[in-house]
């Protein structure tokens, strides 16, 4: 699956290099096949796809606080990033993929997982594996609800984070 | 009205010197001292880095990712009539020196022969320095020519405070930088005329800095001066010791004389702009109070507010501006990103006064402001413009380039305060 991963990187790069408009939906990577069939179903019933993201954000207490404390420092409170230094995360293909495993790998391992694509921006993102599974699940849920295009409302669970943490690299 | 005769005289001189320069309406929104005017030389170019003016008034501007713009004003109204782009490779540094146009990418330094009459150099570039370290972060390679005619080139430090893989993360621990500093975090001296030099061919002239995008020679005393970007993310790395406000306000951007053998104390220390003390970085045991060993590293000659991002420096060698500016220097600040949740700041060009011996007085004042276009911004992306390059033209005008929207201004003095 190396080819697929490279394709995702290129798409991500394309998405990140556009600072304003989120990428067209057609440009987002194809939804990955469920990479983690072993994952327990989300504790909250799968939402009817168009549920209000705000409600779901409220269902992930702590996600906004983690975002403000950790993520917004570099990616800015509105997700707009800093030209040349840190990418905008609005509409990021990594966040917009319905399967959260790509996003979780990025959070846990930092920009090292982006490979060559990371060179589009000067600064490195450190691995945030010092955060707990619950904190990462909460912030992943929050950024998916706020920055994914279209917004993703299904909560990310600590169990999904644990799977990403146990995996050596990107999902297959 | 003690100032009236002065103003009249200046107005007369200004009129003679710049008969055709036409100010932009409302000085294009820039806030300038009384008597100064701005004209937009060019607009909507690619994001610009440093700039240089040739003795004939032709202007050269580096783009961050692409070629070099060459701009010429053929009718003297201040607006560029010819705008060409040549070369490639992006980068930051550019200077006109002894009939050559020198310019740097993030890993190499080249020069083009400037032939009489040519706006775009017709010759091939000659590579003077090659294969400098380039890890992406802090990779701009600014340079200047010393009074000795040698070339001084920066090699930056691709990290915040040498915190290894957890750099910029809570709990980041500093590593031993001894080997790293043999190739990074300093200025190196090269021959200005010899091709294909490597870092090993150069001499490490100074050490212990994080990243410097600012170096210029003061022609009054032959000394080189640099500004250095202070550290980021104190409250991210050590929230138990630093509040977000501490991070936003404390780690100063510093201005130093570049002496042979100078060590500016990175990655172990930072300059606290509030207490005016050199303190240990939290990556090396600092807690916001612990001071660096006294006398080990020089105090800055000027301490600027945290995170403003000092870019190009230009000594004012012209005669057009009033006497107080002559012999001083202008420094462009690109503006902060790491002050959030406090509002972002910087985004201006400051004037740094120098004394009769050619040393900075320690003070500075805002010269050109309102590049951001609004009173308060939360994110750099909200700024209309970010000043990056400054250069003095042969008539004494000051040129300013913009790394956000690709605009170039020419600032001139008429004495007309309206």
PDB file of N, CA and C in Angstrom, chain B residues 109-205:
ATOM      1  N   UNK B 109      25.136  30.166  -2.633  1.00  0.00           N
ATOM      2  CA  UNK B 109      25.239  31.612  -2.839  1.00  0.00           C
ATOM      3  C   UNK B 109      25.853  31.854  -4.224  1.00  0.00           C
ATOM      4  N   UNK B 110      25.190  32.682  -5.018  1.00  0.00           N
ATOM      5  CA  UNK B 110      25.605  32.920  -6.404  1.00  0.00           C
ATOM      6  C   UNK B 110      25.885  34.396  -6.618  1.00  0.00           C
ATOM      7  N   UNK B 111      26.555  34.711  -7.764  1.00  0.00           N
ATOM      8  CA  UNK B 111      26.630  36.113  -8.164  1.00  0.00           C
ATOM      9  C   UNK B 111      26.498  36.218  -9.687  1.00  0.00           C
ATOM     10  N   UNK B 112      25.911  37.336 -10.103  1.00  0.00           N
ATOM     11  CA  UNK B 112      25.764  37.666 -11.514  1.00  0.00           C
ATOM     12  C   UNK B 112      26.536  38.958 -11.765  1.00  0.00           C
ATOM     13  N   UNK B 113      27.233  39.036 -12.911  1.00  0.00           N
ATOM     14  CA  UNK B 113      27.881  40.294 -13.309  1.00  0.00           C
ATOM     15  C   UNK B 113      26.793  41.280 -13.729  1.00  0.00           C
ATOM     16  N   UNK B 114      26.867  42.508 -13.203  1.00  0.00           N
ATOM     17  CA  UNK B 114      25.923  43.550 -13.619  1.00  0.00           C
ATOM     18  C   UNK B 114      26.594  44.398 -14.695  1.00  0.00           C
ATOM     19  N   UNK B 115      26.188  44.208 -15.944  1.00  0.00           N
ATOM     20  CA  UNK B 115      26.768  44.980 -17.046  1.00  0.00           C
ATOM     21  C   UNK B 115      25.983  46.271 -17.260  1.00  0.00           C
ATOM     22  N   UNK B 116      26.699  47.315 -17.686  1.00  0.00           N
ATOM     23  CA  UNK B 116      26.067  48.626 -17.857  1.00  0.00           C
ATOM     24  C   UNK B 116      24.835  48.513 -18.754  1.00  0.00           C
ATOM     25  N   UNK B 117      23.749  49.083 -18.287  1.00  0.00           N
ATOM     26  CA  UNK B 117      22.537  49.128 -19.100  1.00  0.00           C
ATOM     27  C   UNK B 117      21.630  47.922 -18.949  1.00  0.00           C
ATOM     28  N   UNK B 118      22.160  46.820 -18.485  1.00  0.00           N
ATOM     29  CA  UNK B 118      21.348  45.603 -18.385  1.00  0.00           C
ATOM     30  C   UNK B 118      20.514  45.616 -17.110  1.00  0.00           C
ATOM     31  N   UNK B 119      19.211  45.430 -17.269  1.00  0.00           N
ATOM     32  CA  UNK B 119      18.368  45.263 -16.085  1.00  0.00           C
ATOM     33  C   UNK B 119      18.462  43.823 -15.590  1.00  0.00           C
ATOM     34  N   UNK B 120      18.290  42.879 -16.516  1.00  0.00           N
ATOM     35  CA  UNK B 120      18.454  41.461 -16.186  1.00  0.00           C
ATOM     36  C   UNK B 120      19.860  41.049 -16.603  1.00  0.00           C
ATOM     37  N   UNK B 121      20.649  40.507 -15.686  1.00  0.00           N
ATOM     38  CA  UNK B 121      22.016  40.115 -16.052  1.00  0.00           C
ATOM     39  C   UNK B 121      22.004  39.104 -17.197  1.00  0.00           C
ATOM     40  N   UNK B 122      22.867  39.328 -18.184  1.00  0.00           N
ATOM     41  CA  UNK B 122      22.872  38.436 -19.348  1.00  0.00           C
ATOM     42  C   UNK B 122      23.743  37.210 -19.110  1.00  0.00           C
ATOM     43  N   UNK B 123      24.661  37.314 -18.154  1.00  0.00           N
ATOM     44  CA  UNK B 123      25.586  36.204 -17.925  1.00  0.00           C
ATOM     45  C   UNK B 123      24.997  35.124 -17.040  1.00  0.00           C
ATOM     46  N   UNK B 124      25.697  34.004 -17.013  1.00  0.00           N
ATOM     47  CA  UNK B 124      25.287  32.890 -16.146  1.00  0.00           C
ATOM     48  C   UNK B 124      25.715  33.195 -14.702  1.00  0.00           C
ATOM     49  N   UNK B 125      24.951  32.698 -13.738  1.00  0.00           N
ATOM     50  CA  UNK B 125      25.375  32.899 -12.354  1.00  0.00           C
ATOM     51  C   UNK B 125      26.607  32.063 -12.019  1.00  0.00           C
ATOM     52  N   UNK B 126      27.457  32.640 -11.184  1.00  0.00           N
ATOM     53  CA  UNK B 126      28.646  31.933 -10.709  1.00  0.00           C
ATOM     54  C   UNK B 126      28.384  31.530  -9.254  1.00  0.00           C
ATOM     55  N   UNK B 127      28.599  30.248  -8.940  1.00  0.00           N
ATOM     56  CA  UNK B 127      28.325  29.799  -7.580  1.00  0.00           C
ATOM     57  C   UNK B 127      29.555  30.073  -6.713  1.00  0.00           C
ATOM     58  N   UNK B 128      29.368  30.863  -5.678  1.00  0.00           N
ATOM     59  CA  UNK B 128      30.478  31.261  -4.811  1.00  0.00           C
ATOM     60  C   UNK B 128      30.579  30.334  -3.598  1.00  0.00           C
ATOM     61  N   UNK B 129      29.426  29.990  -3.011  1.00  0.00           N
ATOM     62  CA  UNK B 129      29.406  29.061  -1.875  1.00  0.00           C
ATOM     63  C   UNK B 129      28.347  28.013  -2.172  1.00  0.00           C
ATOM     64  N   UNK B 130      28.636  26.762  -1.871  1.00  0.00           N
ATOM     65  CA  UNK B 130      27.689  25.697  -2.203  1.00  0.00           C
ATOM     66  C   UNK B 130      27.463  24.765  -1.014  1.00  0.00           C
ATOM     67  N   UNK B 131      26.305  24.090  -1.073  1.00  0.00           N
ATOM     68  CA  UNK B 131      25.985  22.980  -0.160  1.00  0.00           C
ATOM     69  C   UNK B 131      26.015  23.383   1.312  1.00  0.00           C
ATOM     70  N   UNK B 132      25.480  24.547   1.611  1.00  0.00           N
ATOM     71  CA  UNK B 132      25.326  24.938   3.012  1.00  0.00           C
ATOM     72  C   UNK B 132      24.214  24.090   3.643  1.00  0.00           C
ATOM     73  N   UNK B 133      24.241  23.910   4.977  1.00  0.00           N
ATOM     74  CA  UNK B 133      23.216  23.073   5.612  1.00  0.00           C
ATOM     75  C   UNK B 133      21.814  23.632   5.353  1.00  0.00           C
ATOM     76  N   UNK B 134      20.901  22.756   5.015  1.00  0.00           N
ATOM     77  CA  UNK B 134      19.523  23.178   4.752  1.00  0.00           C
ATOM     78  C   UNK B 134      18.564  22.097   5.202  1.00  0.00           C
ATOM     79  N   UNK B 135      18.004  22.268   6.406  1.00  0.00           N
ATOM     80  CA  UNK B 135      17.018  21.305   6.904  1.00  0.00           C
ATOM     81  C   UNK B 135      15.614  21.908   6.905  1.00  0.00           C
ATOM     82  N   UNK B 136      15.399  22.958   6.136  1.00  0.00           N
ATOM     83  CA  UNK B 136      14.056  23.541   6.068  1.00  0.00           C
ATOM     84  C   UNK B 136      13.850  24.636   7.093  1.00  0.00           C
ATOM     85  N   UNK B 137      13.852  24.290   8.368  1.00  0.00           N
ATOM     86  CA  UNK B 137      13.612  25.281   9.418  1.00  0.00           C
ATOM     87  C   UNK B 137      14.829  26.207   9.545  1.00  0.00           C
ATOM     88  N   UNK B 138      14.572  27.522   9.593  1.00  0.00           N
ATOM     89  CA  UNK B 138      15.634  28.515   9.782  1.00  0.00           C
ATOM     90  C   UNK B 138      16.752  28.360   8.744  1.00  0.00           C
ATOM     91  N   UNK B 139      16.346  28.202   7.490  1.00  0.00           N
ATOM     92  CA  UNK B 139      17.314  27.875   6.440  1.00  0.00           C
ATOM     93  C   UNK B 139      17.703  29.067   5.570  1.00  0.00           C
ATOM     94  N   UNK B 140      17.098  30.237   5.779  1.00  0.00           N
ATOM     95  CA  UNK B 140      17.480  31.417   4.985  1.00  0.00           C
ATOM     96  C   UNK B 140      18.975  31.686   5.187  1.00  0.00           C
ATOM     97  N   UNK B 141      19.668  32.041   4.117  1.00  0.00           N
ATOM     98  CA  UNK B 141      21.119  32.268   4.202  1.00  0.00           C
ATOM     99  C   UNK B 141      21.425  33.726   3.871  1.00  0.00           C
ATOM    100  N   UNK B 142      21.254  34.590   4.862  1.00  0.00           N
ATOM    101  CA  UNK B 142      21.568  35.996   4.628  1.00  0.00           C
ATOM    102  C   UNK B 142      23.079  36.190   4.682  1.00  0.00           C
ATOM    103  N   UNK B 143      23.533  37.295   4.102  1.00  0.00           N
ATOM    104  CA  UNK B 143      24.974  37.537   4.032  1.00  0.00           C
ATOM    105  C   UNK B 143      25.242  39.033   3.925  1.00  0.00           C
ATOM    106  N   UNK B 144      26.490  39.407   4.185  1.00  0.00           N
ATOM    107  CA  UNK B 144      26.918  40.801   3.994  1.00  0.00           C
ATOM    108  C   UNK B 144      28.412  40.783   3.702  1.00  0.00           C
ATOM    109  N   UNK B 145      28.913  41.916   3.216  1.00  0.00           N
ATOM    110  CA  UNK B 145      30.344  42.064   2.965  1.00  0.00           C
ATOM    111  C   UNK B 145      30.943  42.919   4.078  1.00  0.00           C
ATOM    112  N   UNK B 146      32.030  42.431   4.672  1.00  0.00           N
ATOM    113  CA  UNK B 146      32.670  43.164   5.751  1.00  0.00           C
ATOM    114  C   UNK B 146      33.569  44.263   5.216  1.00  0.00           C
ATOM    115  N   UNK B 147      34.119  45.059   6.143  1.00  0.00           N
ATOM    116  CA  UNK B 147      35.069  46.107   5.764  1.00  0.00           C
ATOM    117  C   UNK B 147      36.323  45.493   5.150  1.00  0.00           C
ATOM    118  N   UNK B 148      36.570  44.217   5.440  1.00  0.00           N
ATOM    119  CA  UNK B 148      37.717  43.505   4.872  1.00  0.00           C
ATOM    120  C   UNK B 148      37.420  42.952   3.483  1.00  0.00           C
ATOM    121  N   UNK B 149      36.231  43.219   2.952  1.00  0.00           N
ATOM    122  CA  UNK B 149      35.858  42.721   1.630  1.00  0.00           C
ATOM    123  C   UNK B 149      35.436  41.263   1.626  1.00  0.00           C
ATOM    124  N   UNK B 150      35.486  40.613   2.785  1.00  0.00           N
ATOM    125  CA  UNK B 150      35.093  39.201   2.870  1.00  0.00           C
ATOM    126  C   UNK B 150      33.567  39.091   2.943  1.00  0.00           C
ATOM    127  N   UNK B 151      33.125  37.883   2.664  1.00  0.00           N
ATOM    128  CA  UNK B 151      31.702  37.581   2.635  1.00  0.00           C
ATOM    129  C   UNK B 151      31.338  36.854   3.931  1.00  0.00           C
ATOM    130  N   UNK B 152      30.321  37.353   4.632  1.00  0.00           N
ATOM    131  CA  UNK B 152      29.871  36.756   5.896  1.00  0.00           C
ATOM    132  C   UNK B 152      28.482  36.163   5.668  1.00  0.00           C
ATOM    133  N   UNK B 153      28.370  34.839   5.836  1.00  0.00           N
ATOM    134  CA  UNK B 153      27.146  34.114   5.496  1.00  0.00           C
ATOM    135  C   UNK B 153      26.635  33.373   6.728  1.00  0.00           C
ATOM    136  N   UNK B 154      25.328  33.408   6.923  1.00  0.00           N
ATOM    137  CA  UNK B 154      24.741  32.741   8.080  1.00  0.00           C
ATOM    138  C   UNK B 154      24.408  31.285   7.795  1.00  0.00           C
ATOM    139  N   UNK B 155      24.612  30.434   8.787  1.00  0.00           N
ATOM    140  CA  UNK B 155      24.061  29.075   8.786  1.00  0.00           C
ATOM    141  C   UNK B 155      23.230  28.948  10.050  1.00  0.00           C
ATOM    142  N   UNK B 156      21.916  28.838   9.902  1.00  0.00           N
ATOM    143  CA  UNK B 156      21.007  28.889  11.044  1.00  0.00           C
ATOM    144  C   UNK B 156      20.883  27.567  11.768  1.00  0.00           C
ATOM    145  N   UNK B 157      20.001  27.546  12.749  1.00  0.00           N
ATOM    146  CA  UNK B 157      19.787  26.361  13.576  1.00  0.00           C
ATOM    147  C   UNK B 157      18.373  25.854  13.345  1.00  0.00           C
ATOM    148  N   UNK B 158      18.224  24.671  12.755  1.00  0.00           N
ATOM    149  CA  UNK B 158      16.874  24.190  12.436  1.00  0.00           C
ATOM    150  C   UNK B 158      16.136  23.645  13.639  1.00  0.00           C
ATOM    151  N   UNK B 159      16.003  24.450  14.671  1.00  0.00           N
ATOM    152  CA  UNK B 159      15.194  24.042  15.827  1.00  0.00           C
ATOM    153  C   UNK B 159      14.863  25.276  16.638  1.00  0.00           C
ATOM    154  N   UNK B 160      14.074  25.069  17.692  1.00  0.00           N
ATOM    155  CA  UNK B 160      13.725  26.165  18.579  1.00  0.00           C
ATOM    156  C   UNK B 160      14.815  26.343  19.636  1.00  0.00           C
ATOM    157  N   UNK B 161      15.094  25.282  20.367  1.00  0.00           N
ATOM    158  CA  UNK B 161      16.141  25.338  21.389  1.00  0.00           C
ATOM    159  C   UNK B 161      16.849  23.985  21.497  1.00  0.00           C
ATOM    160  N   UNK B 162      17.122  23.385  20.332  1.00  0.00           N
ATOM    161  CA  UNK B 162      17.899  22.148  20.244  1.00  0.00           C
ATOM    162  C   UNK B 162      17.330  21.054  21.138  1.00  0.00           C
ATOM    163  N   UNK B 163      16.002  20.934  21.077  1.00  0.00           N
ATOM    164  CA  UNK B 163      15.301  19.973  21.923  1.00  0.00           C
ATOM    165  C   UNK B 163      15.126  18.601  21.300  1.00  0.00           C
ATOM    166  N   UNK B 164      15.919  18.264  20.275  1.00  0.00           N
ATOM    167  CA  UNK B 164      15.829  16.931  19.680  1.00  0.00           C
ATOM    168  C   UNK B 164      14.474  16.695  19.053  1.00  0.00           C
ATOM    169  N   UNK B 165      14.019  15.450  19.070  1.00  0.00           N
ATOM    170  CA  UNK B 165      12.760  15.154  18.368  1.00  0.00           C
ATOM    171  C   UNK B 165      11.558  15.759  19.090  1.00  0.00           C
ATOM    172  N   UNK B 166      11.722  16.114  20.351  1.00  0.00           N
ATOM    173  CA  UNK B 166      10.618  16.738  21.078  1.00  0.00           C
ATOM    174  C   UNK B 166      10.749  18.256  21.159  1.00  0.00           C
ATOM    175  N   UNK B 167      11.641  18.830  20.333  1.00  0.00           N
ATOM    176  CA  UNK B 167      11.767  20.286  20.260  1.00  0.00           C
ATOM    177  C   UNK B 167      10.383  20.886  20.025  1.00  0.00           C
ATOM    178  N   UNK B 168      10.086  21.981  20.700  1.00  0.00           N
ATOM    179  CA  UNK B 168       8.798  22.685  20.594  1.00  0.00           C
ATOM    180  C   UNK B 168       7.651  21.941  21.280  1.00  0.00           C
ATOM    181  N   UNK B 169       7.960  20.908  22.092  1.00  0.00           N
ATOM    182  CA  UNK B 169       6.914  20.170  22.783  1.00  0.00           C
ATOM    183  C   UNK B 169       7.095  20.322  24.286  1.00  0.00           C
ATOM    184  N   UNK B 170       5.996  20.164  25.025  1.00  0.00           N
ATOM    185  CA  UNK B 170       6.086  20.232  26.481  1.00  0.00           C
ATOM    186  C   UNK B 170       7.145  19.241  26.981  1.00  0.00           C
ATOM    187  N   UNK B 171       8.016  19.739  27.841  1.00  0.00           N
ATOM    188  CA  UNK B 171       9.040  18.875  28.429  1.00  0.00           C
ATOM    189  C   UNK B 171      10.268  18.668  27.557  1.00  0.00           C
ATOM    190  N   UNK B 172      10.383  19.402  26.436  1.00  0.00           N
ATOM    191  CA  UNK B 172      11.543  19.223  25.549  1.00  0.00           C
ATOM    192  C   UNK B 172      12.845  19.387  26.333  1.00  0.00           C
ATOM    193  N   UNK B 173      13.790  18.479  26.080  1.00  0.00           N
ATOM    194  CA  UNK B 173      15.084  18.515  26.780  1.00  0.00           C
ATOM    195  C   UNK B 173      16.184  18.855  25.779  1.00  0.00           C
ATOM    196  N   UNK B 174      17.009  19.826  26.139  1.00  0.00           N
ATOM    197  CA  UNK B 174      18.101  20.213  25.259  1.00  0.00           C
ATOM    198  C   UNK B 174      19.191  19.156  25.218  1.00  0.00           C
ATOM    199  N   UNK B 175      19.800  19.032  24.029  1.00  0.00           N
ATOM    200  CA  UNK B 175      20.894  18.070  23.858  1.00  0.00           C
ATOM    201  C   UNK B 175      22.220  18.830  23.808  1.00  0.00           C
ATOM    202  N   UNK B 176      23.322  18.101  23.751  1.00  0.00           N
ATOM    203  CA  UNK B 176      24.647  18.729  23.675  1.00  0.00           C
ATOM    204  C   UNK B 176      24.869  19.268  22.260  1.00  0.00           C
ATOM    205  N   UNK B 177      24.993  20.592  22.098  1.00  0.00           N
ATOM    206  CA  UNK B 177      25.066  21.159  20.743  1.00  0.00           C
ATOM    207  C   UNK B 177      26.486  21.276  20.182  1.00  0.00           C
ATOM    208  N   UNK B 178      27.469  20.726  20.851  1.00  0.00           N
ATOM    209  CA  UNK B 178      28.859  20.997  20.460  1.00  0.00           C
ATOM    210  C   UNK B 178      29.125  20.653  18.996  1.00  0.00           C
ATOM    211  N   UNK B 179      28.777  19.441  18.601  1.00  0.00           N
ATOM    212  CA  UNK B 179      29.028  19.033  17.207  1.00  0.00           C
ATOM    213  C   UNK B 179      28.168  19.840  16.245  1.00  0.00           C
ATOM    214  N   UNK B 180      26.909  20.004  16.613  1.00  0.00           N
ATOM    215  CA  UNK B 180      25.947  20.721  15.770  1.00  0.00           C
ATOM    216  C   UNK B 180      26.438  22.135  15.445  1.00  0.00           C
ATOM    217  N   UNK B 181      26.991  22.803  16.453  1.00  0.00           N
ATOM    218  CA  UNK B 181      27.407  24.195  16.252  1.00  0.00           C
ATOM    219  C   UNK B 181      28.664  24.311  15.370  1.00  0.00           C
ATOM    220  N   UNK B 182      29.274  23.204  15.047  1.00  0.00           N
ATOM    221  CA  UNK B 182      30.403  23.278  14.117  1.00  0.00           C
ATOM    222  C   UNK B 182      29.942  23.593  12.694  1.00  0.00           C
ATOM    223  N   UNK B 183      28.658  23.361  12.419  1.00  0.00           N
ATOM    224  CA  UNK B 183      28.134  23.621  11.072  1.00  0.00           C
ATOM    225  C   UNK B 183      26.893  24.510  11.073  1.00  0.00           C
ATOM    226  N   UNK B 184      26.377  24.875  12.230  1.00  0.00           N
ATOM    227  CA  UNK B 184      25.127  25.647  12.316  1.00  0.00           C
ATOM    228  C   UNK B 184      25.264  26.749  13.377  1.00  0.00           C
ATOM    229  N   UNK B 185      24.256  27.628  13.378  1.00  0.00           N
ATOM    230  CA  UNK B 185      24.124  28.589  14.471  1.00  0.00           C
ATOM    231  C   UNK B 185      25.223  29.624  14.523  1.00  0.00           C
ATOM    232  N   UNK B 186      25.701  30.067  13.361  1.00  0.00           N
ATOM    233  CA  UNK B 186      26.734  31.087  13.369  1.00  0.00           C
ATOM    234  C   UNK B 186      26.868  31.770  12.017  1.00  0.00           C
ATOM    235  N   UNK B 187      27.807  32.702  11.954  1.00  0.00           N
ATOM    236  CA  UNK B 187      28.204  33.313  10.673  1.00  0.00           C
ATOM    237  C   UNK B 187      29.558  32.736  10.263  1.00  0.00           C
ATOM    238  N   UNK B 188      29.682  32.456   8.978  1.00  0.00           N
ATOM    239  CA  UNK B 188      30.930  31.939   8.413  1.00  0.00           C
ATOM    240  C   UNK B 188      31.518  32.974   7.449  1.00  0.00           C
ATOM    241  N   UNK B 189      32.832  33.067   7.430  1.00  0.00           N
ATOM    242  CA  UNK B 189      33.516  34.046   6.570  1.00  0.00           C
ATOM    243  C   UNK B 189      34.099  33.328   5.349  1.00  0.00           C
ATOM    244  N   UNK B 190      33.809  33.900   4.177  1.00  0.00           N
ATOM    245  CA  UNK B 190      34.288  33.329   2.920  1.00  0.00           C
ATOM    246  C   UNK B 190      34.986  34.401   2.098  1.00  0.00           C
ATOM    247  N   UNK B 191      35.742  33.921   1.102  1.00  0.00           N
ATOM    248  CA  UNK B 191      36.278  34.811   0.076  1.00  0.00           C
ATOM    249  C   UNK B 191      35.110  35.260  -0.807  1.00  0.00           C
ATOM    250  N   UNK B 192      35.024  36.541  -1.095  1.00  0.00           N
ATOM    251  CA  UNK B 192      33.889  37.051  -1.862  1.00  0.00           C
ATOM    252  C   UNK B 192      34.002  36.748  -3.355  1.00  0.00           C
ATOM    253  N   UNK B 193      35.184  36.359  -3.823  1.00  0.00           N
ATOM    254  CA  UNK B 193      35.409  36.219  -5.264  1.00  0.00           C
ATOM    255  C   UNK B 193      35.774  34.804  -5.708  1.00  0.00           C
ATOM    256  N   UNK B 194      35.829  33.859  -4.803  1.00  0.00           N
ATOM    257  CA  UNK B 194      36.255  32.499  -5.159  1.00  0.00           C
ATOM    258  C   UNK B 194      35.037  31.595  -5.309  1.00  0.00           C
ATOM    259  N   UNK B 195      35.010  30.851  -6.410  1.00  0.00           N
ATOM    260  CA  UNK B 195      33.852  30.003  -6.718  1.00  0.00           C
ATOM    261  C   UNK B 195      33.912  28.690  -5.946  1.00  0.00           C
ATOM    262  N   UNK B 196      32.737  28.102  -5.746  1.00  0.00           N
ATOM    263  CA  UNK B 196      32.574  26.721  -5.275  1.00  0.00           C
ATOM    264  C   UNK B 196      33.153  26.459  -3.880  1.00  0.00           C
ATOM    265  N   UNK B 197      33.101  27.468  -3.018  1.00  0.00           N
ATOM    266  CA  UNK B 197      33.537  27.232  -1.641  1.00  0.00           C
ATOM    267  C   UNK B 197      32.464  26.446  -0.889  1.00  0.00           C
ATOM    268  N   UNK B 198      32.901  25.610   0.051  1.00  0.00           N
ATOM    269  CA  UNK B 198      31.977  24.909   0.934  1.00  0.00           C
ATOM    270  C   UNK B 198      32.118  25.479   2.342  1.00  0.00           C
ATOM    271  N   UNK B 199      31.242  25.006   3.235  1.00  0.00           N
ATOM    272  CA  UNK B 199      31.320  25.482   4.617  1.00  0.00           C
ATOM    273  C   UNK B 199      32.721  25.219   5.191  1.00  0.00           C
ATOM    274  N   UNK B 200      33.301  24.087   4.802  1.00  0.00           N
ATOM    275  CA  UNK B 200      34.634  23.734   5.319  1.00  0.00           C
ATOM    276  C   UNK B 200      35.709  24.689   4.815  1.00  0.00           C
ATOM    277  N   UNK B 201      35.474  25.321   3.658  1.00  0.00           N
ATOM    278  CA  UNK B 201      36.435  26.311   3.151  1.00  0.00           C
ATOM    279  C   UNK B 201      36.314  27.634   3.893  1.00  0.00           C
ATOM    280  N   UNK B 202      35.160  27.849   4.525  1.00  0.00           N
ATOM    281  CA  UNK B 202      34.955  29.092   5.252  1.00  0.00           C
ATOM    282  C   UNK B 202      35.490  28.990   6.670  1.00  0.00           C
ATOM    283  N   UNK B 203      35.446  30.114   7.368  1.00  0.00           N
ATOM    284  CA  UNK B 203      35.890  30.156   8.758  1.00  0.00           C
ATOM    285  C   UNK B 203      34.677  30.481   9.621  1.00  0.00           C
ATOM    286  N   UNK B 204      34.453  29.674  10.672  1.00  0.00           N
ATOM    287  CA  UNK B 204      33.351  30.002  11.588  1.00  0.00           C
ATOM    288  C   UNK B 204      33.727  31.264  12.335  1.00  0.00           C
ATOM    289  N   UNK B 205      32.960  32.328  12.101  1.00  0.00           N
ATOM    290  CA  UNK B 205      33.310  33.648  12.622  1.00  0.00           C
ATOM    291  C   UNK B 205      32.632  33.926  13.959  1.00  0.00           C
TER     292      UNK B 205
END
